[in-house]
Amino acid sequence: MSKKAFGIDIGGSGIKGAPVDLATGELLAERVRIATPQPSTPDAVADTVAELIASFDIDDDMPVGVTFPAVIQAGVAQTAANVDKAWIGTDVDALLTKRTGHDVFVVNDADAAGIAEMTFGAGQDTSGVVLVVTLGTGVGSATFVDGRLVPNTELGHLLLHGDSAEKYMASSIREKEDLDWETWAGRLQEYFSHVEFLFSPTRIIVGGGVSKKHQKFLPLLDLKTEIVPAELRNEAGIVGAAALARHEQKSLKKAAKKAGKTSDGKSDEKSAKKAAKKAAEKSEQQAGEKEKVKREAAK
């Protein structure tokens, strides 16, 4: 199987994508960006995603990873941030797979950025608990334990001063309130100290557009935990989604083969894909349990 996949990053204002070389984490072509349709209903966005993919000459069997600004469970959007509320309850995996003709795998946008950093960026080869926190309009987060993603963590909504932390220390708040770097760093100190106490992480990776100016605020923080800037920045969503898509497609093929079924997914595609996903998840869970037993035995 080729180490290539297609990544798409869906945002409130734009949908961007490109094929990715998963041996290096680099884009194989200049990314294409299309404005997010308004209103951003499921049908309208699905058409735009299909249009974006069609603008590239890629193989029919290339998997497609898609970031989505929502809590995603088994391919279904449970929330909707910066997109139409009609997405809530929509099987995004099934909709985009049917509309594009490709195997599509959807992931929370912050989780995708985290996957990119863990695979190709500042989180490579880091064990223990790693937190990837993106500072932007809000605060996104991705949590990893020994390299394994704990999906849909929403650490921007931890309570701080009686409200969601992001309403106090997001990058947008710094701009809105015209805070100097030192004052804003003080707010970040409160937040990251709280996170550090709760999770005892090995490393914290800070992303978002403001991470380009990390020298203005990260050195002002006093934490026990190593805190570093993200490396992939604007391409993190595309790269992370593509990496997830290839991993998921590979897992599905293995699960389908083990079950003695074909993996083309053309007949009863939705149920076959869900069944294979369930088998793959069970296999990964069993592998994790075996690894835990080994670590306990080694103590």
PDB file of C-alpha atoms in Angstrom:
ATOM      1  CA  MET A   1       0.000   0.000   0.000  1.00  0.00           C
ATOM      2  CA  SER A   2       1.364   3.392  -1.011  1.00  0.00           C
ATOM      3  CA  LYS A   3       2.345   5.698   1.820  1.00  0.00           C
ATOM      4  CA  LYS A   4       0.099   8.444   0.526  1.00  0.00           C
ATOM      5  CA  ALA A   5      -3.281   9.788   1.561  1.00  0.00           C
ATOM      6  CA  PHE A   6      -5.380  12.864   0.986  1.00  0.00           C
ATOM      7  CA  GLY A   7      -6.010  15.320   3.800  1.00  0.00           C
ATOM      8  CA  ILE A   8      -8.812  17.883   4.039  1.00  0.00           C
ATOM      9  CA  ASP A   9      -9.229  20.524   6.726  1.00  0.00           C
ATOM     10  CA  ILE A  10     -12.787  21.868   7.078  1.00  0.00           C
ATOM     11  CA  GLY A  11     -13.072  25.244   8.774  1.00  0.00           C
ATOM     12  CA  GLY A  12     -15.768  27.833   9.237  1.00  0.00           C
ATOM     13  CA  SER A  13     -14.438  30.029   6.421  1.00  0.00           C
ATOM     14  CA  GLY A  14     -12.450  27.677   4.191  1.00  0.00           C
ATOM     15  CA  ILE A  15     -11.993  24.054   3.161  1.00  0.00           C
ATOM     16  CA  LYS A  16      -8.445  23.189   2.152  1.00  0.00           C
ATOM     17  CA  GLY A  17      -6.750  19.985   1.108  1.00  0.00           C
ATOM     18  CA  ALA A  18      -3.865  18.252  -0.618  1.00  0.00           C
ATOM     19  CA  PRO A  19      -2.316  14.802  -1.045  1.00  0.00           C
ATOM     20  CA  VAL A  20       0.309  13.982   1.583  1.00  0.00           C
ATOM     21  CA  ASP A  21       3.490  11.895   1.501  1.00  0.00           C
ATOM     22  CA  LEU A  22       3.204   9.963   4.753  1.00  0.00           C
ATOM     23  CA  ALA A  23       6.843   8.950   4.718  1.00  0.00           C
ATOM     24  CA  THR A  24       7.854  12.581   5.232  1.00  0.00           C
ATOM     25  CA  GLY A  25       4.697  14.457   6.244  1.00  0.00           C
ATOM     26  CA  GLU A  26       5.090  16.810   3.283  1.00  0.00           C
ATOM     27  CA  LEU A  27       2.368  17.889   0.855  1.00  0.00           C
ATOM     28  CA  LEU A  28       2.732  16.296  -2.575  1.00  0.00           C
ATOM     29  CA  ALA A  29       1.100  19.258  -4.304  1.00  0.00           C
ATOM     30  CA  GLU A  30       0.158  22.814  -3.507  1.00  0.00           C
ATOM     31  CA  ARG A  31      -2.942  22.783  -1.350  1.00  0.00           C
ATOM     32  CA  VAL A  32      -6.253  23.980  -2.767  1.00  0.00           C
ATOM     33  CA  ARG A  33      -8.606  26.144  -0.728  1.00  0.00           C
ATOM     34  CA  ILE A  34     -12.305  26.650  -1.439  1.00  0.00           C
ATOM     35  CA  ALA A  35     -14.526  28.935   0.620  1.00  0.00           C
ATOM     36  CA  THR A  36     -16.826  27.112   2.996  1.00  0.00           C
ATOM     37  CA  PRO A  37     -20.362  27.371   1.562  1.00  0.00           C
ATOM     38  CA  GLN A  38     -22.870  29.507   3.436  1.00  0.00           C
ATOM     39  CA  PRO A  39     -24.960  28.123   4.931  1.00  0.00           C
ATOM     40  CA  SER A  40     -22.542  25.280   5.628  1.00  0.00           C
ATOM     41  CA  THR A  41     -25.115  22.493   5.488  1.00  0.00           C
ATOM     42  CA  PRO A  42     -24.069  18.838   5.127  1.00  0.00           C
ATOM     43  CA  ASP A  43     -25.040  18.636   1.447  1.00  0.00           C
ATOM     44  CA  ALA A  44     -23.321  21.899   0.543  1.00  0.00           C
ATOM     45  CA  VAL A  45     -20.098  21.033   2.345  1.00  0.00           C
ATOM     46  CA  ALA A  46     -20.096  17.493   0.922  1.00  0.00           C
ATOM     47  CA  ASP A  47     -20.342  18.945  -2.600  1.00  0.00           C
ATOM     48  CA  THR A  48     -17.416  21.270  -1.867  1.00  0.00           C
ATOM     49  CA  VAL A  49     -15.303  18.420  -0.508  1.00  0.00           C
ATOM     50  CA  ALA A  50     -16.026  16.391  -3.649  1.00  0.00           C
ATOM     51  CA  GLU A  51     -15.102  19.395  -5.814  1.00  0.00           C
ATOM     52  CA  LEU A  52     -11.835  19.852  -3.945  1.00  0.00           C
ATOM     53  CA  ILE A  53     -10.820  16.201  -4.344  1.00  0.00           C
ATOM     54  CA  ALA A  54     -11.775  16.253  -8.033  1.00  0.00           C
ATOM     55  CA  SER A  55      -9.328  19.116  -8.609  1.00  0.00           C
ATOM     56  CA  PHE A  56      -6.484  16.641  -7.999  1.00  0.00           C
ATOM     57  CA  ASP A  57      -5.556  13.576 -10.032  1.00  0.00           C
ATOM     58  CA  ILE A  58      -5.468  10.911  -7.329  1.00  0.00           C
ATOM     59  CA  ASP A  59      -6.075   7.162  -7.350  1.00  0.00           C
ATOM     60  CA  ASP A  60      -9.576   5.919  -6.590  1.00  0.00           C
ATOM     61  CA  ASP A  61      -8.331   3.822  -3.677  1.00  0.00           C
ATOM     62  CA  MET A  62      -6.473   6.676  -1.964  1.00  0.00           C
ATOM     63  CA  PRO A  63      -7.983   7.177   1.503  1.00  0.00           C
ATOM     64  CA  VAL A  64      -9.198  10.617   2.489  1.00  0.00           C
ATOM     65  CA  GLY A  65      -8.918  12.042   5.981  1.00  0.00           C
ATOM     66  CA  VAL A  66     -11.143  14.978   6.900  1.00  0.00           C
ATOM     67  CA  THR A  67     -10.922  17.236   9.929  1.00  0.00           C
ATOM     68  CA  PHE A  68     -14.209  18.514  11.273  1.00  0.00           C
ATOM     69  CA  PRO A  69     -14.902  21.140  13.959  1.00  0.00           C
ATOM     70  CA  ALA A  70     -16.963  18.834  16.164  1.00  0.00           C
ATOM     71  CA  VAL A  71     -16.854  15.969  18.612  1.00  0.00           C
ATOM     72  CA  ILE A  72     -16.731  12.899  16.361  1.00  0.00           C
ATOM     73  CA  GLN A  73     -17.824   9.474  17.585  1.00  0.00           C
ATOM     74  CA  ALA A  74     -17.847   6.504  15.184  1.00  0.00           C
ATOM     75  CA  GLY A  75     -17.855   8.972  12.286  1.00  0.00           C
ATOM     76  CA  VAL A  76     -20.899  10.861  13.566  1.00  0.00           C
ATOM     77  CA  ALA A  77     -20.807  14.568  14.493  1.00  0.00           C
ATOM     78  CA  GLN A  78     -22.085  15.065  18.032  1.00  0.00           C
ATOM     79  CA  THR A  79     -21.572  18.841  18.031  1.00  0.00           C
ATOM     80  CA  ALA A  80     -20.997  21.582  15.451  1.00  0.00           C
ATOM     81  CA  ALA A  81     -18.615  24.513  15.897  1.00  0.00           C
ATOM     82  CA  ASN A  82     -18.490  27.198  13.187  1.00  0.00           C
ATOM     83  CA  VAL A  83     -20.598  25.069  10.832  1.00  0.00           C
ATOM     84  CA  ASP A  84     -24.342  24.616  10.386  1.00  0.00           C
ATOM     85  CA  LYS A  85     -26.092  22.912  13.316  1.00  0.00           C
ATOM     86  CA  ALA A  86     -27.680  20.483  10.841  1.00  0.00           C
ATOM     87  CA  TRP A  87     -24.418  18.530  11.095  1.00  0.00           C
ATOM     88  CA  ILE A  88     -25.279  17.352  14.612  1.00  0.00           C
ATOM     89  CA  GLY A  89     -26.193  13.667  14.358  1.00  0.00           C
ATOM     90  CA  THR A  90     -24.910  13.391  10.769  1.00  0.00           C
ATOM     91  CA  ASP A  91     -22.784  10.364   9.864  1.00  0.00           C
ATOM     92  CA  VAL A  92     -20.020  12.436   8.300  1.00  0.00           C
ATOM     93  CA  ASP A  93     -17.958   9.376   7.347  1.00  0.00           C
ATOM     94  CA  ALA A  94     -20.843   7.820   5.397  1.00  0.00           C
ATOM     95  CA  LEU A  95     -21.955  11.061   3.743  1.00  0.00           C
ATOM     96  CA  LEU A  96     -18.517  12.024   2.449  1.00  0.00           C
ATOM     97  CA  THR A  97     -17.627   8.449   1.456  1.00  0.00           C
ATOM     98  CA  LYS A  98     -20.770   8.235  -0.672  1.00  0.00           C
ATOM     99  CA  ARG A  99     -20.355  11.716  -2.161  1.00  0.00           C
ATOM    100  CA  THR A 100     -16.648  11.388  -3.063  1.00  0.00           C
ATOM    101  CA  GLY A 101     -16.305   7.696  -3.910  1.00  0.00           C
ATOM    102  CA  HIS A 102     -13.284   7.440  -1.608  1.00  0.00           C
ATOM    103  CA  ASP A 103     -12.886   5.821   1.798  1.00  0.00           C
ATOM    104  CA  VAL A 104     -13.326   8.866   4.045  1.00  0.00           C
ATOM    105  CA  PHE A 105     -12.355   9.002   7.718  1.00  0.00           C
ATOM    106  CA  VAL A 106     -13.382  11.988   9.800  1.00  0.00           C
ATOM    107  CA  VAL A 107     -11.574  13.269  12.878  1.00  0.00           C
ATOM    108  CA  ASN A 108     -11.938  16.197  15.265  1.00  0.00           C
ATOM    109  CA  ASP A 109      -9.850  19.101  13.965  1.00  0.00           C
ATOM    110  CA  ALA A 110      -7.693  19.498  17.095  1.00  0.00           C
ATOM    111  CA  ASP A 111      -7.104  15.736  17.221  1.00  0.00           C
ATOM    112  CA  ALA A 112      -5.881  15.852  13.617  1.00  0.00           C
ATOM    113  CA  ALA A 113      -3.383  18.597  14.446  1.00  0.00           C
ATOM    114  CA  GLY A 114      -2.221  16.493  17.372  1.00  0.00           C
ATOM    115  CA  ILE A 115      -1.761  13.417  15.203  1.00  0.00           C
ATOM    116  CA  ALA A 116       0.410  15.460  12.834  1.00  0.00           C
ATOM    117  CA  GLU A 117       2.595  16.732  15.674  1.00  0.00           C
ATOM    118  CA  MET A 118       2.963  13.269  17.207  1.00  0.00           C
ATOM    119  CA  THR A 119       3.821  11.698  13.854  1.00  0.00           C
ATOM    120  CA  PHE A 120       6.009  14.326  12.191  1.00  0.00           C
ATOM    121  CA  GLY A 121       6.449  17.230  14.607  1.00  0.00           C
ATOM    122  CA  ALA A 122       7.232  18.151  18.190  1.00  0.00           C
ATOM    123  CA  GLY A 123       5.699  15.006  19.700  1.00  0.00           C
ATOM    124  CA  GLN A 124       7.710  12.379  17.850  1.00  0.00           C
ATOM    125  CA  ASP A 125       8.969   9.484  19.998  1.00  0.00           C
ATOM    126  CA  THR A 126       7.526  11.023  23.164  1.00  0.00           C
ATOM    127  CA  SER A 127       6.056   8.582  25.680  1.00  0.00           C
ATOM    128  CA  GLY A 128       3.755   9.290  28.590  1.00  0.00           C
ATOM    129  CA  VAL A 129       0.985  11.879  28.412  1.00  0.00           C
ATOM    130  CA  VAL A 130       1.404  14.488  25.686  1.00  0.00           C
ATOM    131  CA  LEU A 131      -1.018  17.389  25.344  1.00  0.00           C
ATOM    132  CA  VAL A 132      -1.346  19.397  22.142  1.00  0.00           C
ATOM    133  CA  VAL A 133      -3.121  22.695  22.809  1.00  0.00           C
ATOM    134  CA  THR A 134      -4.077  25.042  19.969  1.00  0.00           C
ATOM    135  CA  LEU A 135      -4.556  28.715  20.783  1.00  0.00           C
ATOM    136  CA  GLY A 136      -6.808  30.545  18.361  1.00  0.00           C
ATOM    137  CA  THR A 137     -10.389  31.825  18.298  1.00  0.00           C
ATOM    138  CA  GLY A 138     -10.964  29.223  20.987  1.00  0.00           C
ATOM    139  CA  VAL A 139      -8.704  26.612  22.556  1.00  0.00           C
ATOM    140  CA  GLY A 140      -8.494  23.146  21.030  1.00  0.00           C
ATOM    141  CA  SER A 141      -6.748  20.143  22.502  1.00  0.00           C
ATOM    142  CA  ALA A 142      -5.542  16.657  21.675  1.00  0.00           C
ATOM    143  CA  THR A 143      -4.402  14.161  24.288  1.00  0.00           C
ATOM    144  CA  PHE A 144      -2.055  11.226  23.741  1.00  0.00           C
ATOM    145  CA  VAL A 145      -0.969   8.439  26.093  1.00  0.00           C
ATOM    146  CA  ASP A 146       2.158   6.612  24.930  1.00  0.00           C
ATOM    147  CA  GLY A 147       1.409   7.804  21.409  1.00  0.00           C
ATOM    148  CA  ARG A 148      -2.228   6.695  21.393  1.00  0.00           C
ATOM    149  CA  LEU A 149      -4.913   9.324  20.883  1.00  0.00           C
ATOM    150  CA  VAL A 150      -7.591   9.852  23.510  1.00  0.00           C
ATOM    151  CA  PRO A 151     -10.192  11.386  21.164  1.00  0.00           C
ATOM    152  CA  ASN A 152     -12.387  14.433  21.643  1.00  0.00           C
ATOM    153  CA  THR A 153     -10.840  15.949  24.748  1.00  0.00           C
ATOM    154  CA  GLU A 154     -12.098  19.516  25.148  1.00  0.00           C
ATOM    155  CA  LEU A 155      -9.538  21.058  27.485  1.00  0.00           C
ATOM    156  CA  GLY A 156     -10.393  24.551  26.296  1.00  0.00           C
ATOM    157  CA  HIS A 157     -13.604  24.158  28.253  1.00  0.00           C
ATOM    158  CA  LEU A 158     -11.995  23.418  31.605  1.00  0.00           C
ATOM    159  CA  LEU A 159     -13.437  25.826  34.145  1.00  0.00           C
ATOM    160  CA  LEU A 160     -11.292  28.823  34.958  1.00  0.00           C
ATOM    161  CA  HIS A 161     -12.729  31.768  36.901  1.00  0.00           C
ATOM    162  CA  GLY A 162     -16.184  30.200  36.643  1.00  0.00           C
ATOM    163  CA  ASP A 163     -16.314  29.849  32.862  1.00  0.00           C
ATOM    164  CA  SER A 164     -14.656  28.023  29.971  1.00  0.00           C
ATOM    165  CA  ALA A 165     -10.937  28.689  30.093  1.00  0.00           C
ATOM    166  CA  GLU A 166     -10.856  29.683  26.415  1.00  0.00           C
ATOM    167  CA  LYS A 167     -13.003  32.721  27.193  1.00  0.00           C
ATOM    168  CA  TYR A 168     -10.187  33.942  29.438  1.00  0.00           C
ATOM    169  CA  MET A 169      -6.962  32.963  27.676  1.00  0.00           C
ATOM    170  CA  ALA A 170      -7.546  32.174  23.980  1.00  0.00           C
ATOM    171  CA  SER A 171      -5.415  34.025  21.455  1.00  0.00           C
ATOM    172  CA  SER A 172      -8.523  35.879  20.277  1.00  0.00           C
ATOM    173  CA  ILE A 173      -9.028  37.218  23.809  1.00  0.00           C
ATOM    174  CA  ARG A 174      -5.492  38.625  23.818  1.00  0.00           C
ATOM    175  CA  GLU A 175      -6.304  40.511  20.631  1.00  0.00           C
ATOM    176  CA  LYS A 176      -9.791  41.559  21.698  1.00  0.00           C
ATOM    177  CA  GLU A 177      -8.636  42.963  25.042  1.00  0.00           C
ATOM    178  CA  ASP A 178      -5.359  44.286  23.587  1.00  0.00           C
ATOM    179  CA  LEU A 179      -3.299  42.445  26.215  1.00  0.00           C
ATOM    180  CA  ASP A 180       0.472  42.767  26.166  1.00  0.00           C
ATOM    181  CA  TRP A 181       2.454  39.532  25.983  1.00  0.00           C
ATOM    182  CA  GLU A 182       3.363  39.520  29.670  1.00  0.00           C
ATOM    183  CA  THR A 183      -0.243  39.970  30.818  1.00  0.00           C
ATOM    184  CA  TRP A 184      -1.475  37.279  28.449  1.00  0.00           C
ATOM    185  CA  ALA A 185       1.319  34.944  29.569  1.00  0.00           C
ATOM    186  CA  GLY A 186       0.006  35.376  33.108  1.00  0.00           C
ATOM    187  CA  ARG A 187      -3.358  34.020  31.984  1.00  0.00           C
ATOM    188  CA  LEU A 188      -1.676  31.166  30.150  1.00  0.00           C
ATOM    189  CA  GLN A 189       0.284  30.402  33.318  1.00  0.00           C
ATOM    190  CA  GLU A 190      -2.978  29.935  35.249  1.00  0.00           C
ATOM    191  CA  TYR A 191      -4.371  27.655  32.573  1.00  0.00           C
ATOM    192  CA  PHE A 192      -1.311  25.512  31.979  1.00  0.00           C
ATOM    193  CA  SER A 193      -0.606  25.168  35.701  1.00  0.00           C
ATOM    194  CA  HIS A 194      -4.139  23.815  36.095  1.00  0.00           C
ATOM    195  CA  VAL A 195      -3.687  21.420  33.172  1.00  0.00           C
ATOM    196  CA  GLU A 196      -0.310  20.317  34.508  1.00  0.00           C
ATOM    197  CA  PHE A 197      -1.833  19.523  37.915  1.00  0.00           C
ATOM    198  CA  LEU A 198      -4.668  17.495  36.370  1.00  0.00           C
ATOM    199  CA  PHE A 199      -2.714  15.453  33.813  1.00  0.00           C
ATOM    200  CA  SER A 200       0.986  15.394  34.844  1.00  0.00           C
ATOM    201  CA  PRO A 201       2.010  15.487  31.178  1.00  0.00           C
ATOM    202  CA  THR A 202       5.426  14.628  29.797  1.00  0.00           C
ATOM    203  CA  ARG A 203       5.232  17.421  27.235  1.00  0.00           C
ATOM    204  CA  ILE A 204       2.851  20.186  26.218  1.00  0.00           C
ATOM    205  CA  ILE A 205       2.855  21.290  22.574  1.00  0.00           C
ATOM    206  CA  VAL A 206       1.360  24.682  21.785  1.00  0.00           C
ATOM    207  CA  GLY A 207      -0.130  25.240  18.341  1.00  0.00           C
ATOM    208  CA  GLY A 208      -2.343  27.741  16.576  1.00  0.00           C
ATOM    209  CA  GLY A 209      -1.291  30.734  14.515  1.00  0.00           C
ATOM    210  CA  VAL A 210       0.148  32.528  17.545  1.00  0.00           C
ATOM    211  CA  SER A 211       2.695  29.736  18.008  1.00  0.00           C
ATOM    212  CA  LYS A 212       4.760  31.472  15.302  1.00  0.00           C
ATOM    213  CA  LYS A 213       5.432  34.106  17.981  1.00  0.00           C
ATOM    214  CA  HIS A 214       6.143  31.577  20.741  1.00  0.00           C
ATOM    215  CA  GLN A 215       9.321  33.366  21.824  1.00  0.00           C
ATOM    216  CA  LYS A 216       7.185  36.249  23.064  1.00  0.00           C
ATOM    217  CA  PHE A 217       5.219  34.191  25.598  1.00  0.00           C
ATOM    218  CA  LEU A 218       6.414  30.593  26.141  1.00  0.00           C
ATOM    219  CA  PRO A 219       9.663  31.663  27.907  1.00  0.00           C
ATOM    220  CA  LEU A 220       7.514  33.621  30.387  1.00  0.00           C
ATOM    221  CA  LEU A 221       5.787  30.451  31.626  1.00  0.00           C
ATOM    222  CA  ASP A 222       7.040  28.608  34.716  1.00  0.00           C
ATOM    223  CA  LEU A 223       6.049  24.934  34.544  1.00  0.00           C
ATOM    224  CA  LYS A 224       7.571  21.624  35.572  1.00  0.00           C
ATOM    225  CA  THR A 225       6.470  20.227  32.225  1.00  0.00           C
ATOM    226  CA  GLU A 226       8.423  20.854  29.035  1.00  0.00           C
ATOM    227  CA  ILE A 227       6.336  23.177  26.858  1.00  0.00           C
ATOM    228  CA  VAL A 228       7.274  23.655  23.200  1.00  0.00           C
ATOM    229  CA  PRO A 229       5.806  25.227  20.051  1.00  0.00           C
ATOM    230  CA  ALA A 230       4.116  23.110  17.388  1.00  0.00           C
ATOM    231  CA  GLU A 231       6.089  22.554  14.200  1.00  0.00           C
ATOM    232  CA  LEU A 232       3.533  21.925  11.439  1.00  0.00           C
ATOM    233  CA  ARG A 233       1.249  24.924  12.044  1.00  0.00           C
ATOM    234  CA  ASN A 234      -1.114  25.627   9.100  1.00  0.00           C
ATOM    235  CA  GLU A 235      -0.582  22.235   7.460  1.00  0.00           C
ATOM    236  CA  ALA A 236      -1.135  20.220  10.645  1.00  0.00           C
ATOM    237  CA  GLY A 237      -4.824  19.513  10.004  1.00  0.00           C
ATOM    238  CA  ILE A 238      -4.262  18.269   6.455  1.00  0.00           C
ATOM    239  CA  VAL A 239      -1.271  16.122   7.401  1.00  0.00           C
ATOM    240  CA  GLY A 240      -2.877  14.698  10.538  1.00  0.00           C
ATOM    241  CA  ALA A 241      -6.123  13.830   8.738  1.00  0.00           C
ATOM    242  CA  ALA A 242      -4.197  12.089   5.963  1.00  0.00           C
ATOM    243  CA  ALA A 243      -2.117  10.094   8.465  1.00  0.00           C
ATOM    244  CA  LEU A 244      -5.260   8.993  10.286  1.00  0.00           C
ATOM    245  CA  ALA A 245      -6.969   8.010   7.029  1.00  0.00           C
ATOM    246  CA  ARG A 246      -4.171   5.722   5.932  1.00  0.00           C
ATOM    247  CA  HIS A 247      -3.944   4.120   9.382  1.00  0.00           C
ATOM    248  CA  GLU A 248      -7.713   3.561   9.507  1.00  0.00           C
ATOM    249  CA  GLN A 249      -7.905   2.189   5.975  1.00  0.00           C
ATOM    250  CA  LYS A 250      -5.072  -0.213   6.731  1.00  0.00           C
ATOM    251  CA  SER A 251      -6.826  -1.356   9.920  1.00  0.00           C
ATOM    252  CA  LEU A 252     -10.103  -1.883   8.048  1.00  0.00           C
ATOM    253  CA  LYS A 253      -8.437  -3.979   5.370  1.00  0.00           C
ATOM    254  CA  LYS A 254      -6.831  -6.167   8.029  1.00  0.00           C
ATOM    255  CA  ALA A 255     -10.116  -6.515   9.891  1.00  0.00           C
ATOM    256  CA  ALA A 256     -12.010  -7.330   6.698  1.00  0.00           C
ATOM    257  CA  LYS A 257      -9.410  -9.899   5.672  1.00  0.00           C
ATOM    258  CA  LYS A 258      -9.544 -11.497   9.096  1.00  0.00           C
ATOM    259  CA  ALA A 259     -13.305 -11.733   8.832  1.00  0.00           C
ATOM    260  CA  GLY A 260     -12.959 -13.392   5.426  1.00  0.00           C
ATOM    261  CA  LYS A 261     -14.640 -10.521   3.613  1.00  0.00           C
ATOM    262  CA  THR A 262     -13.654  -8.321   0.703  1.00  0.00           C
ATOM    263  CA  SER A 263     -12.495  -4.804   1.564  1.00  0.00           C
ATOM    264  CA  ASP A 264     -13.786  -2.905  -1.474  1.00  0.00           C
ATOM    265  CA  GLY A 265     -16.728  -1.591   0.551  1.00  0.00           C
ATOM    266  CA  LYS A 266     -18.978  -1.257  -2.505  1.00  0.00           C
ATOM    267  CA  SER A 267     -21.835  -3.445  -1.312  1.00  0.00           C
ATOM    268  CA  ASP A 268     -23.639  -2.268   1.794  1.00  0.00           C
ATOM    269  CA  GLU A 269     -20.703   0.102   2.284  1.00  0.00           C
ATOM    270  CA  LYS A 270     -21.919   1.767   5.465  1.00  0.00           C
ATOM    271  CA  SER A 271     -22.582  -1.397   7.463  1.00  0.00           C
ATOM    272  CA  ALA A 272     -19.430  -3.114   6.171  1.00  0.00           C
ATOM    273  CA  LYS A 273     -17.284  -0.129   7.100  1.00  0.00           C
ATOM    274  CA  LYS A 274     -18.782   0.105  10.586  1.00  0.00           C
ATOM    275  CA  ALA A 275     -18.359  -3.625  11.178  1.00  0.00           C
ATOM    276  CA  ALA A 276     -14.741  -3.496  10.095  1.00  0.00           C
ATOM    277  CA  LYS A 277     -14.148  -0.429  12.271  1.00  0.00           C
ATOM    278  CA  LYS A 278     -15.575  -2.237  15.272  1.00  0.00           C
ATOM    279  CA  ALA A 279     -13.331  -5.238  14.643  1.00  0.00           C
ATOM    280  CA  ALA A 280     -10.284  -2.996  14.241  1.00  0.00           C
ATOM    281  CA  GLU A 281     -11.074  -1.116  17.456  1.00  0.00           C
ATOM    282  CA  LYS A 282     -11.453  -4.412  19.328  1.00  0.00           C
ATOM    283  CA  SER A 283      -8.114  -5.617  17.972  1.00  0.00           C
ATOM    284  CA  GLU A 284      -6.383  -2.385  19.043  1.00  0.00           C
ATOM    285  CA  GLN A 285      -7.973  -2.597  22.488  1.00  0.00           C
ATOM    286  CA  GLN A 286      -6.736  -6.152  22.929  1.00  0.00           C
ATOM    287  CA  ALA A 287      -3.256  -5.103  21.829  1.00  0.00           C
ATOM    288  CA  GLY A 288      -3.309  -2.297  24.381  1.00  0.00           C
ATOM    289  CA  GLU A 289      -4.374  -4.693  27.131  1.00  0.00           C
ATOM    290  CA  LYS A 290      -1.557  -7.080  26.247  1.00  0.00           C
ATOM    291  CA  GLU A 291       0.958  -4.228  26.365  1.00  0.00           C
ATOM    292  CA  LYS A 292      -0.384  -3.183  29.777  1.00  0.00           C
ATOM    293  CA  VAL A 293       0.068  -6.731  31.107  1.00  0.00           C
ATOM    294  CA  LYS A 294       3.650  -6.749  29.808  1.00  0.00           C
ATOM    295  CA  ARG A 295       4.440  -3.441  31.554  1.00  0.00           C
ATOM    296  CA  GLU A 296       2.919  -4.674  34.804  1.00  0.00           C
ATOM    297  CA  ALA A 297       4.912  -7.922  34.605  1.00  0.00           C
ATOM    298  CA  ALA A 298       8.122  -5.945  34.040  1.00  0.00           C
ATOM    299  CA  LYS A 299       7.725  -3.946  37.232  1.00  0.00           C
TER     300      LYS A 299
END
